[in-house]
PDB file of C-alpha atoms in Angstrom:
ATOM      1  CA  ASP A   1      -0.116  -0.044  -0.087  1.00 41.00           C
ATOM      2  CA  ASP A   2       1.307   3.665  -0.646  1.00 44.00           C
ATOM      3  CA  VAL A   3       2.248   5.809   1.793  1.00 45.00           C
ATOM      4  CA  ALA A   4      -0.067   8.479   2.831  1.00 47.00           C
ATOM      5  CA  GLU A   5       0.745  11.975   0.807  1.00 48.00           C
ATOM      6  CA  PRO A   6      -0.629  15.404   2.308  1.00 45.00           C
ATOM      7  CA  PRO A   7      -3.754  16.722   1.805  1.00 43.00           C
ATOM      8  CA  ASP A   8      -3.133  18.943  -1.844  1.00 42.00           C
ATOM      9  CA  SER A   9      -5.049  21.994   0.390  1.00 39.00           C
ATOM     10  CA  GLY A  10      -5.326  23.009   3.970  1.00 38.00           C
ATOM     11  CA  VAL A  11      -9.109  22.930   3.686  1.00 39.00           C
ATOM     12  CA  ALA A  12     -10.996  20.432   5.731  1.00 39.00           C
ATOM     13  CA  GLU A  13     -13.424  18.189   3.857  1.00 42.00           C
ATOM     14  CA  SER A  14     -15.234  17.261   6.801  1.00 52.00           C
ATOM     15  CA  GLY A  15     -18.395  19.556   8.251  1.00 64.00           C
ATOM     16  CA  PHE A  16     -16.191  22.610   9.111  1.00 75.00           C
ATOM     17  CA  VAL A  17     -14.167  24.240   6.421  1.00 82.00           C
ATOM     18  CA  TRP A  18     -11.489  27.076   7.352  1.00 84.00           C
ATOM     19  CA  ARG A  19     -11.406  30.046   4.871  1.00 89.00           C
ATOM     20  CA  GLY A  20      -8.681  32.520   5.086  1.00 91.00           C
ATOM     21  CA  GLY A  21      -8.448  36.053   6.822  1.00 94.00           C
ATOM     22  CA  GLU A  22      -9.334  38.171   9.510  1.00 96.00           C
ATOM     23  CA  SER A  23     -12.721  38.648   8.715  1.00 96.00           C
ATOM     24  CA  ALA A  24     -13.126  34.633   8.470  1.00 96.00           C
ATOM     25  CA  ALA A  25     -11.432  34.227  11.786  1.00 96.00           C
ATOM     26  CA  MET A  26     -13.713  37.284  13.572  1.00 96.00           C
ATOM     27  CA  ALA A  27     -17.118  35.589  12.262  1.00 96.00           C
ATOM     28  CA  ARG A  28     -15.496  32.006  13.930  1.00 95.00           C
ATOM     29  CA  LEU A  29     -14.663  33.986  17.024  1.00 96.00           C
ATOM     30  CA  ASP A  30     -18.186  35.548  17.665  1.00 95.00           C
ATOM     31  CA  GLU A  31     -19.773  32.151  16.393  1.00 93.00           C
ATOM     32  CA  TYR A  32     -17.999  30.263  19.045  1.00 93.00           C
ATOM     33  CA  MET A  33     -18.616  32.916  21.857  1.00 93.00           C
ATOM     34  CA  MET A  34     -21.902  31.650  22.642  1.00 91.00           C
ATOM     35  CA  PRO A  35     -23.283  29.704  25.560  1.00 89.00           C
ATOM     36  CA  GLY A  36     -23.293  26.596  23.216  1.00 89.00           C
ATOM     37  CA  GLY A  37     -19.461  27.473  22.506  1.00 91.00           C
ATOM     38  CA  LEU A  38     -17.271  28.633  24.786  1.00 92.00           C
ATOM     39  CA  GLY A  39     -19.921  27.858  27.782  1.00 89.00           C
ATOM     40  CA  THR A  40     -19.476  24.011  27.066  1.00 89.00           C
ATOM     41  CA  TYR A  41     -15.826  24.449  26.582  1.00 87.00           C
ATOM     42  CA  HIS A  42     -14.940  22.357  29.920  1.00 86.00           C
ATOM     43  CA  ARG A  43     -16.770  19.574  29.368  1.00 85.00           C
ATOM     44  CA  THR A  44     -16.398  19.615  25.054  1.00 83.00           C
ATOM     45  CA  ARG A  45     -12.826  20.155  24.809  1.00 82.00           C
ATOM     46  CA  ASN A  46     -11.817  16.569  24.746  1.00 80.00           C
ATOM     47  CA  GLN A  47     -14.486  15.627  21.797  1.00 81.00           C
ATOM     48  CA  LEU A  48     -12.768  13.932  18.778  1.00 84.00           C
ATOM     49  CA  SER A  49     -15.362  15.874  16.466  1.00 81.00           C
ATOM     50  CA  GLY A  50     -17.869  18.751  16.701  1.00 75.00           C
ATOM     51  CA  ASP A  51     -18.196  21.823  15.327  1.00 77.00           C
ATOM     52  CA  SER A  52     -18.640  23.479  18.717  1.00 74.00           C
ATOM     53  CA  SER A  53     -16.292  21.067  20.665  1.00 80.00           C
ATOM     54  CA  SER A  54     -13.380  23.210  20.424  1.00 86.00           C
ATOM     55  CA  SER A  55     -13.288  26.693  19.271  1.00 91.00           C
ATOM     56  CA  ARG A  56     -11.512  25.722  16.266  1.00 92.00           C
ATOM     57  CA  LEU A  57      -9.727  28.909  15.819  1.00 94.00           C
ATOM     58  CA  SER A  58      -5.860  27.531  15.701  1.00 93.00           C
ATOM     59  CA  PRO A  59      -5.437  27.623  12.106  1.00 95.00           C
ATOM     60  CA  TRP A  60      -6.191  31.425  12.098  1.00 95.00           C
ATOM     61  CA  LEU A  61      -4.142  31.752  15.071  1.00 95.00           C
ATOM     62  CA  ALA A  62      -1.214  29.802  13.518  1.00 94.00           C
ATOM     63  CA  ASN A  63      -0.933  31.914  10.455  1.00 94.00           C
ATOM     64  CA  GLY A  64      -1.848  35.246  12.032  1.00 94.00           C
ATOM     65  CA  CYS A  65      -5.172  35.982  10.757  1.00 95.00           C
ATOM     66  CA  LEU A  66      -5.978  36.653  14.751  1.00 95.00           C
ATOM     67  CA  SER A  67      -4.489  37.972  17.859  1.00 95.00           C
ATOM     68  CA  PRO A  68      -4.298  35.741  20.942  1.00 95.00           C
ATOM     69  CA  ARG A  69      -4.923  39.506  22.435  1.00 96.00           C
ATOM     70  CA  THR A  70      -8.512  39.433  20.384  1.00 97.00           C
ATOM     71  CA  VAL A  71      -9.272  36.321  21.291  1.00 96.00           C
ATOM     72  CA  TYR A  72      -8.650  36.947  25.380  1.00 96.00           C
ATOM     73  CA  TRP A  73     -10.635  40.291  25.167  1.00 96.00           C
ATOM     74  CA  ARG A  74     -13.242  38.764  23.467  1.00 95.00           C
ATOM     75  CA  VAL A  75     -13.607  35.683  25.958  1.00 95.00           C
ATOM     76  CA  LYS A  76     -13.091  38.355  29.029  1.00 94.00           C
ATOM     77  CA  ARG A  77     -16.628  40.082  27.242  1.00 94.00           C
ATOM     78  CA  PHE A  78     -18.595  36.800  27.250  1.00 92.00           C
ATOM     79  CA  GLU A  79     -17.314  36.293  30.612  1.00 91.00           C
ATOM     80  CA  ARG A  80     -19.273  39.821  31.671  1.00 90.00           C
ATOM     81  CA  GLU A  81     -22.093  39.078  29.415  1.00 88.00           C
ATOM     82  CA  HIS A  82     -22.743  35.712  30.808  1.00 84.00           C
ATOM     83  CA  ALA A  83     -21.428  35.900  34.349  1.00 71.00           C
ATOM     84  CA  HIS A  84     -25.115  34.595  35.538  1.00 68.00           C
ATOM     85  CA  ASP A  85     -24.504  31.474  34.282  1.00 64.00           C
ATOM     86  CA  ALA A  86     -20.487  30.741  33.915  1.00 58.00           C
ATOM     87  CA  ARG A  87     -20.147  28.166  36.300  1.00 63.00           C
ATOM     88  CA  ARG A  88     -24.252  26.554  36.544  1.00 66.00           C
ATOM     89  CA  ASP A  89     -22.695  23.330  35.527  1.00 67.00           C
ATOM     90  CA  GLY A  90     -19.622  23.457  37.723  1.00 65.00           C
ATOM     91  CA  PHE A  91     -17.021  23.716  35.245  1.00 71.00           C
ATOM     92  CA  ASP A  92     -14.797  27.179  34.654  1.00 87.00           C
ATOM     93  CA  HIS A  93     -14.986  27.081  31.087  1.00 88.00           C
ATOM     94  CA  ILE A  94     -13.111  30.483  30.777  1.00 90.00           C
ATOM     95  CA  TYR A  95     -10.684  29.351  33.277  1.00 90.00           C
ATOM     96  CA  LYS A  96      -9.826  26.108  31.356  1.00 91.00           C
ATOM     97  CA  PHE A  97     -10.191  28.278  27.249  1.00 92.00           C
ATOM     98  CA  VAL A  98      -7.506  30.943  28.530  1.00 93.00           C
ATOM     99  CA  PHE A  99      -5.356  28.503  30.437  1.00 91.00           C
ATOM    100  CA  GLU A 100      -5.079  26.713  27.222  1.00 90.00           C
ATOM    101  CA  LEU A 101      -4.595  29.822  24.905  1.00 92.00           C
ATOM    102  CA  THR A 102      -1.393  30.447  26.951  1.00 91.00           C
ATOM    103  CA  TRP A 103       0.269  27.639  26.599  1.00 89.00           C
ATOM    104  CA  ARG A 104       0.865  29.084  22.940  1.00 90.00           C
ATOM    105  CA  ASP A 105       2.954  32.092  24.455  1.00 91.00           C
ATOM    106  CA  TYR A 106       4.654  29.493  26.969  1.00 91.00           C
ATOM    107  CA  PHE A 107       6.020  26.900  24.022  1.00 93.00           C
ATOM    108  CA  ARG A 108       6.778  30.259  22.354  1.00 93.00           C
ATOM    109  CA  MET A 109       9.332  31.366  25.347  1.00 93.00           C
ATOM    110  CA  TYR A 110      10.528  27.339  25.475  1.00 93.00           C
ATOM    111  CA  CYS A 111      11.486  28.034  22.118  1.00 95.00           C
ATOM    112  CA  ALA A 112      13.422  31.200  22.427  1.00 96.00           C
ATOM    113  CA  HIS A 113      15.129  30.151  25.674  1.00 94.00           C
ATOM    114  CA  PHE A 114      16.006  26.928  24.349  1.00 94.00           C
ATOM    115  CA  GLY A 115      16.817  27.401  20.831  1.00 96.00           C
ATOM    116  CA  ALA A 116      18.041  24.565  18.379  1.00 96.00           C
ATOM    117  CA  ARG A 117      17.799  22.089  21.555  1.00 95.00           C
ATOM    118  CA  VAL A 118      13.896  22.175  20.706  1.00 95.00           C
ATOM    119  CA  PHE A 119      14.550  19.951  17.439  1.00 97.00           C
ATOM    120  CA  PHE A 120      17.358  17.465  19.208  1.00 96.00           C
ATOM    121  CA  ALA A 121      16.128  13.910  19.999  1.00 96.00           C
ATOM    122  CA  GLY A 122      17.506  14.403  23.889  1.00 94.00           C
ATOM    123  CA  GLY A 123      15.378  17.984  23.858  1.00 94.00           C
ATOM    124  CA  PRO A 124      16.195  20.460  26.654  1.00 92.00           C
ATOM    125  CA  ALA A 125      16.240  17.718  29.207  1.00 91.00           C
ATOM    126  CA  LYS A 126      19.166  16.304  27.241  1.00 91.00           C
ATOM    127  CA  ARG A 127      17.629  12.951  27.956  1.00 90.00           C
ATOM    128  CA  ARG A 128      19.791  10.229  26.985  1.00 88.00           C
ATOM    129  CA  ARG A 129      17.434   7.289  25.148  1.00 87.00           C
ATOM    130  CA  LEU A 130      17.570   5.564  21.769  1.00 90.00           C
ATOM    131  CA  TRP A 131      14.728   6.251  20.343  1.00 93.00           C
ATOM    132  CA  ARG A 132      13.813   3.454  17.365  1.00 93.00           C
ATOM    133  CA  ARG A 133      13.462   4.407  13.678  1.00 95.00           C
ATOM    134  CA  ASP A 134      11.865   1.727  11.380  1.00 96.00           C
ATOM    135  CA  SER A 135      10.593   2.813   8.135  1.00 96.00           C
ATOM    136  CA  ASP A 136       7.418   0.438   7.857  1.00 97.00           C
ATOM    137  CA  ALA A 137       6.017   1.084  11.498  1.00 97.00           C
ATOM    138  CA  GLU A 138       6.601   4.907  10.618  1.00 98.00           C
ATOM    139  CA  ASP A 139       4.858   4.619   7.420  1.00 98.00           C
ATOM    140  CA  ARG A 140       2.256   2.799   8.602  1.00 98.00           C
ATOM    141  CA  TRP A 141       1.924   5.159  11.409  1.00 98.00           C
ATOM    142  CA  LYS A 142       1.555   7.893   8.983  1.00 98.00           C
ATOM    143  CA  SER A 143      -1.208   6.037   6.734  1.00 97.00           C
ATOM    144  CA  GLY A 144      -3.320   4.951   8.737  1.00 97.00           C
ATOM    145  CA  ARG A 145      -2.611   1.422   9.208  1.00 97.00           C
ATOM    146  CA  THR A 146      -1.025   0.751  12.445  1.00 97.00           C
ATOM    147  CA  GLY A 147      -3.948  -2.014  13.089  1.00 97.00           C
ATOM    148  CA  VAL A 148      -5.823  -0.070  15.729  1.00 97.00           C
ATOM    149  CA  PRO A 149      -8.711   1.245  14.865  1.00 96.00           C
ATOM    150  CA  LEU A 150      -9.093   5.081  16.669  1.00 96.00           C
ATOM    151  CA  VAL A 151      -5.493   5.421  15.389  1.00 97.00           C
ATOM    152  CA  ASP A 152      -5.835   4.370  12.029  1.00 97.00           C
ATOM    153  CA  ALA A 153      -9.133   6.884  12.042  1.00 96.00           C
ATOM    154  CA  LEU A 154      -7.300   9.818  13.391  1.00 96.00           C
ATOM    155  CA  MET A 155      -4.469  10.495  11.036  1.00 97.00           C
ATOM    156  CA  ARG A 156      -6.351   9.288   8.068  1.00 97.00           C
ATOM    157  CA  GLU A 157      -8.417  12.369   8.871  1.00 95.00           C
ATOM    158  CA  LEU A 158      -5.450  14.205   9.300  1.00 96.00           C
ATOM    159  CA  ALA A 159      -3.993  13.173   6.052  1.00 96.00           C
ATOM    160  CA  ALA A 160      -7.608  14.279   4.314  1.00 94.00           C
ATOM    161  CA  THR A 161      -8.442  17.227   6.096  1.00 93.00           C
ATOM    162  CA  GLY A 162      -5.045  18.788   7.455  1.00 94.00           C
ATOM    163  CA  TYR A 163      -6.808  18.570  11.146  1.00 93.00           C
ATOM    164  CA  ILE A 164      -7.466  16.493  13.917  1.00 93.00           C
ATOM    165  CA  ALA A 165      -8.617  17.510  17.554  1.00 91.00           C
ATOM    166  CA  ASN A 166      -6.363  17.984  20.331  1.00 90.00           C
ATOM    167  CA  ARG A 167      -7.143  15.248  22.203  1.00 91.00           C
ATOM    168  CA  GLY A 168      -6.707  13.404  19.197  1.00 93.00           C
ATOM    169  CA  ARG A 169      -3.479  14.372  18.883  1.00 94.00           C
ATOM    170  CA  TYR A 170      -2.502  13.123  22.353  1.00 92.00           C
ATOM    171  CA  ILE A 171      -3.979   9.763  21.383  1.00 94.00           C
ATOM    172  CA  VAL A 172      -1.535   9.527  17.902  1.00 96.00           C
ATOM    173  CA  ALA A 173       1.526  11.122  19.317  1.00 95.00           C
ATOM    174  CA  SER A 174       0.909   8.902  22.315  1.00 94.00           C
ATOM    175  CA  TYR A 175       1.056   5.477  20.062  1.00 96.00           C
ATOM    176  CA  LEU A 176       3.961   6.442  18.228  1.00 97.00           C
ATOM    177  CA  VAL A 177       6.153   7.573  21.252  1.00 95.00           C
ATOM    178  CA  HIS A 178       5.133   5.034  24.090  1.00 93.00           C
ATOM    179  CA  TYR A 179       3.991   1.911  22.286  1.00 95.00           C
ATOM    180  CA  LEU A 180       6.039   1.712  18.666  1.00 96.00           C
ATOM    181  CA  GLY A 181       8.924   3.533  20.441  1.00 95.00           C
ATOM    182  CA  LEU A 182       9.749   5.698  17.636  1.00 97.00           C
ATOM    183  CA  ASP A 183      11.813   8.621  17.432  1.00 97.00           C
ATOM    184  CA  TRP A 184       9.626  11.590  18.437  1.00 97.00           C
ATOM    185  CA  ARG A 185      10.273  13.925  15.789  1.00 97.00           C
ATOM    186  CA  VAL A 186       9.332  11.514  13.198  1.00 98.00           C
ATOM    187  CA  GLY A 187       5.888  12.529  14.692  1.00 98.00           C
ATOM    188  CA  ALA A 188       6.260  16.084  14.919  1.00 97.00           C
ATOM    189  CA  ASP A 189       8.036  16.348  11.453  1.00 97.00           C
ATOM    190  CA  TRP A 190       4.746  14.428  10.223  1.00 98.00           C
ATOM    191  CA  PHE A 191       2.567  16.804  11.784  1.00 97.00           C
ATOM    192  CA  GLU A 192       4.438  19.787  10.604  1.00 97.00           C
ATOM    193  CA  ARG A 193       3.910  18.735   7.254  1.00 97.00           C
ATOM    194  CA  LEU A 194       0.528  17.935   7.068  1.00 96.00           C
ATOM    195  CA  LEU A 195      -1.596  20.328   9.742  1.00 96.00           C
ATOM    196  CA  VAL A 196      -3.117  23.361   8.721  1.00 95.00           C
ATOM    197  CA  ASP A 197      -2.309  25.263  12.130  1.00 94.00           C
ATOM    198  CA  HIS A 198       1.065  24.275  12.310  1.00 95.00           C
ATOM    199  CA  ASP A 199       2.801  26.280  14.929  1.00 95.00           C
ATOM    200  CA  VAL A 200       6.640  25.210  15.366  1.00 96.00           C
ATOM    201  CA  CYS A 201       7.213  26.208  19.049  1.00 95.00           C
ATOM    202  CA  SER A 202       3.706  24.216  20.219  1.00 94.00           C
ATOM    203  CA  ASN A 203       4.146  21.341  17.804  1.00 95.00           C
ATOM    204  CA  TYR A 204       7.514  20.595  18.604  1.00 96.00           C
ATOM    205  CA  GLY A 205       7.162  21.710  22.528  1.00 94.00           C
ATOM    206  CA  GLU A 206       3.948  19.322  22.680  1.00 93.00           C
ATOM    207  CA  TRP A 207       5.723  16.510  21.110  1.00 95.00           C
ATOM    208  CA  ALA A 208       8.924  16.692  23.277  1.00 94.00           C
ATOM    209  CA  SER A 209       6.243  16.996  26.145  1.00 91.00           C
ATOM    210  CA  MET A 210       4.803  13.415  25.467  1.00 92.00           C
ATOM    211  CA  ALA A 211       8.172  12.101  24.742  1.00 93.00           C
ATOM    212  CA  GLY A 212       9.189  13.448  28.081  1.00 90.00           C
ATOM    213  CA  VAL A 213      12.412  15.587  26.958  1.00 92.00           C
ATOM    214  CA  ALA A 214      11.019  18.888  26.968  1.00 89.00           C
ATOM    215  CA  ALA A 215      12.687  20.448  30.203  1.00 80.00           C
ATOM    216  CA  ALA A 216      14.652  18.743  33.398  1.00 62.00           C
ATOM    217  CA  PRO A 217      13.082  18.227  36.017  1.00 55.00           C
ATOM    218  CA  SER A 218      12.378  21.364  38.864  1.00 56.00           C
ATOM    219  CA  ARG A 219      10.155  21.227  41.730  1.00 51.00           C
ATOM    220  CA  GLY A 220       9.491  18.124  41.177  1.00 47.00           C
ATOM    221  CA  GLN A 221       8.331  18.696  37.649  1.00 49.00           C
ATOM    222  CA  PRO A 222       8.497  15.457  35.233  1.00 43.00           C
ATOM    223  CA  LEU A 223      10.598  15.766  32.103  1.00 42.00           C
ATOM    224  CA  GLY A 224       7.108  16.464  29.970  1.00 47.00           C
ATOM    225  CA  LEU A 225       5.335  19.496  30.379  1.00 49.00           C
ATOM    226  CA  LYS A 226       2.165  17.861  28.670  1.00 53.00           C
ATOM    227  CA  GLY A 227       0.679  14.959  27.236  1.00 48.00           C
ATOM    228  CA  ARG A 228       3.433  12.731  29.464  1.00 48.00           C
ATOM    229  CA  GLY A 229       1.839   9.428  28.266  1.00 47.00           C
ATOM    230  CA  PRO A 230       0.098   6.405  30.056  1.00 51.00           C
ATOM    231  CA  ALA A 231       0.809   6.520  33.620  1.00 52.00           C
ATOM    232  CA  ALA A 232       2.535   3.586  35.601  1.00 49.00           C
ATOM    233  CA  GLY A 233       0.311   0.470  35.765  1.00 46.00           C
ATOM    234  CA  ARG A 234      -2.242   2.336  33.089  1.00 43.00           C
ATOM    235  CA  GLY A 235      -0.385   1.076  29.946  1.00 41.00           C
ATOM    236  CA  ALA A 236      -1.467  -1.480  27.638  1.00 34.00           C
TER     237      ALA A 236
END
């Protein structure tokens, strides 16, 4: 079977379609700033599909069509307008959304601080590990032919649309790193090649975090920052 090739364009072929430019970005921002959008974020953000499960603003943010500051202040406006029911369901949707937004700034500072080390196998943590390279296993992961239905469905969605939800990215990254034991940079490179919302700092920072090489431990902080893979005793 042929290895999956990147889509010809960055336009999603699923129900949600991104259109370039600031006007389209602002329209989506306004569309999401509703009780059925941002008002459900903490409950829906880990869903793998659904137009309102997350903001889907990342392509516009990554391509400079939309400023994180603009998003932040629009969120604060939503908070003022919906203060009466902001936590009606027991979740702090606004706090969680802003918390996730700030990871973008964090990873920019991460890249600025560590420089080229963010691309090294051992990462900024300088962790020594013999990462495996296996062209067949890598090709099967890329093309969605691992034999694991969820991983395969997500990888085929990525190849067809240039996008998968954040939780889907964690799933396929965890599989590549922790179950196949492959060099995490193979995954980061493939994401860079396909994602319509690719951002160098966030992408390589997230992958290094999954691989446990993002930063040296301090104050009990593990080697990874986010997405540290299966907890001990829970792996398959």
